[in-house]
């Protein structure tokens, strides 16, 4: 009788873990295969307009460039700025939004717009992948909260995106 009870408890725990596992899998699948939520879209648009207002205030112009949300960037990347024959665009990584949305809003958007502004002004320094002292100043002016010059990720692409 006691053994039977144990078996039932064990079976219950197994089923419960399976349920939790498949729920997690479903949630992450759901996020990956659907466009980002309206809430995320609004948060990004809000931050973008904040950054552009600061750009207008400190630099006297804004940039009308595409801000593209993609799931084709490597998982460890948050965003990149692309300069391709005079055209500037910014990509944000949808894959990192689930875990790091706050970081993307507080840091990444201003960080990438600072690269875009440097490109717009014809500054293409390759030193520290474009994370120069001038870039840092722009990043701070645009409201970035951690405009670290020594970021170890390569988030500037000159030329075509591979997708
Ligand atoms: Zn950067």
PDB file of N, CA, C and O and ligand atoms in Angstrom, residues 79 81 111-112 115 128-131 135 148 151 153-156, ligand 1:
ATOM      1  N   UNK A  79      22.173  44.361 -30.646  1.00  0.00           N
ATOM      2  CA  UNK A  79      21.819  45.221 -31.762  1.00  0.00           C
ATOM      3  C   UNK A  79      23.060  45.511 -32.586  1.00  0.00           C
ATOM      4  O   UNK A  79      24.180  45.321 -32.112  1.00  0.00           O
ATOM      5  N   UNK A  81      24.618  48.361 -35.845  1.00  0.00           N
ATOM      6  CA  UNK A  81      24.412  49.482 -36.754  1.00  0.00           C
ATOM      7  C   UNK A  81      25.144  49.149 -38.049  1.00  0.00           C
ATOM      8  O   UNK A  81      26.293  48.721 -38.027  1.00  0.00           O
ATOM      9  N   UNK A 111      23.032  53.550 -27.766  1.00  0.00           N
ATOM     10  CA  UNK A 111      24.351  53.074 -28.193  1.00  0.00           C
ATOM     11  C   UNK A 111      24.426  52.965 -29.729  1.00  0.00           C
ATOM     12  O   UNK A 111      25.347  53.476 -30.364  1.00  0.00           O
ATOM     13  N   UNK A 112      23.406  52.343 -30.315  1.00  0.00           N
ATOM     14  CA  UNK A 112      23.416  52.151 -31.776  1.00  0.00           C
ATOM     15  C   UNK A 112      23.161  53.471 -32.507  1.00  0.00           C
ATOM     16  O   UNK A 112      23.771  53.732 -33.542  1.00  0.00           O
ATOM     17  N   UNK A 115      26.348  55.277 -32.890  1.00  0.00           N
ATOM     18  CA  UNK A 115      27.122  54.812 -34.055  1.00  0.00           C
ATOM     19  C   UNK A 115      26.557  55.426 -35.333  1.00  0.00           C
ATOM     20  O   UNK A 115      27.289  55.883 -36.202  1.00  0.00           O
ATOM     21  N   UNK A 128      38.719  50.471 -31.672  1.00  0.00           N
ATOM     22  CA  UNK A 128      37.751  49.837 -30.747  1.00  0.00           C
ATOM     23  C   UNK A 128      36.372  49.683 -31.388  1.00  0.00           C
ATOM     24  O   UNK A 128      35.364  49.955 -30.758  1.00  0.00           O
ATOM     25  N   UNK A 129      36.344  49.256 -32.626  1.00  0.00           N
ATOM     26  CA  UNK A 129      35.091  49.039 -33.350  1.00  0.00           C
ATOM     27  C   UNK A 129      34.185  50.261 -33.334  1.00  0.00           C
ATOM     28  O   UNK A 129      32.965  50.128 -33.270  1.00  0.00           O
ATOM     29  N   UNK A 130      34.775  51.435 -33.388  1.00  0.00           N
ATOM     30  CA  UNK A 130      33.960  52.649 -33.414  1.00  0.00           C
ATOM     31  C   UNK A 130      33.582  53.170 -32.036  1.00  0.00           C
ATOM     32  O   UNK A 130      32.889  54.179 -31.929  1.00  0.00           O
ATOM     33  N   UNK A 131      34.031  52.495 -30.977  1.00  0.00           N
ATOM     34  CA  UNK A 131      33.700  52.966 -29.627  1.00  0.00           C
ATOM     35  C   UNK A 131      34.769  53.956 -29.152  1.00  0.00           C
ATOM     36  O   UNK A 131      35.495  53.697 -28.192  1.00  0.00           O
ATOM     37  N   UNK A 135      32.424  58.916 -29.876  1.00  0.00           N
ATOM     38  CA  UNK A 135      31.219  58.075 -29.867  1.00  0.00           C
ATOM     39  C   UNK A 135      30.598  58.048 -28.468  1.00  0.00           C
ATOM     40  O   UNK A 135      29.393  58.161 -28.301  1.00  0.00           O
ATOM     41  N   UNK A 148      29.745  52.368 -22.454  1.00  0.00           N
ATOM     42  CA  UNK A 148      31.063  51.794 -22.182  1.00  0.00           C
ATOM     43  C   UNK A 148      31.883  51.722 -23.465  1.00  0.00           C
ATOM     44  O   UNK A 148      31.458  51.140 -24.454  1.00  0.00           O
ATOM     45  N   UNK A 151      33.290  47.912 -24.629  1.00  0.00           N
ATOM     46  CA  UNK A 151      32.390  46.790 -24.864  1.00  0.00           C
ATOM     47  C   UNK A 151      33.125  45.798 -25.764  1.00  0.00           C
ATOM     48  O   UNK A 151      33.848  46.205 -26.669  1.00  0.00           O
ATOM     49  N   UNK A 153      31.798  43.536 -27.745  1.00  0.00           N
ATOM     50  CA  UNK A 153      31.077  42.961 -28.881  1.00  0.00           C
ATOM     51  C   UNK A 153      31.212  43.853 -30.105  1.00  0.00           C
ATOM     52  O   UNK A 153      31.335  45.067 -29.992  1.00  0.00           O
ATOM     53  N   UNK A 154      31.191  43.227 -31.215  1.00  0.00           N
ATOM     54  CA  UNK A 154      31.400  43.892 -32.488  1.00  0.00           C
ATOM     55  C   UNK A 154      30.014  44.202 -33.066  1.00  0.00           C
ATOM     56  O   UNK A 154      29.362  43.336 -33.614  1.00  0.00           O
ATOM     57  N   UNK A 155      29.566  45.435 -32.935  1.00  0.00           N
ATOM     58  CA  UNK A 155      28.185  45.740 -33.312  1.00  0.00           C
ATOM     59  C   UNK A 155      28.095  46.752 -34.443  1.00  0.00           C
ATOM     60  O   UNK A 155      27.078  47.409 -34.609  1.00  0.00           O
ATOM     61  N   UNK A 156      29.188  46.883 -35.189  1.00  0.00           N
ATOM     62  CA  UNK A 156      29.169  47.787 -36.329  1.00  0.00           C
ATOM     63  C   UNK A 156      29.485  46.962 -37.571  1.00  0.00           C
ATOM     64  O   UNK A 156      30.434  46.201 -37.590  1.00  0.00           O
TER      65      UNK A 156
HETATM   66 ZN1  LIG B   1      28.835  49.655 -30.374  1.00  0.00          ZN
END
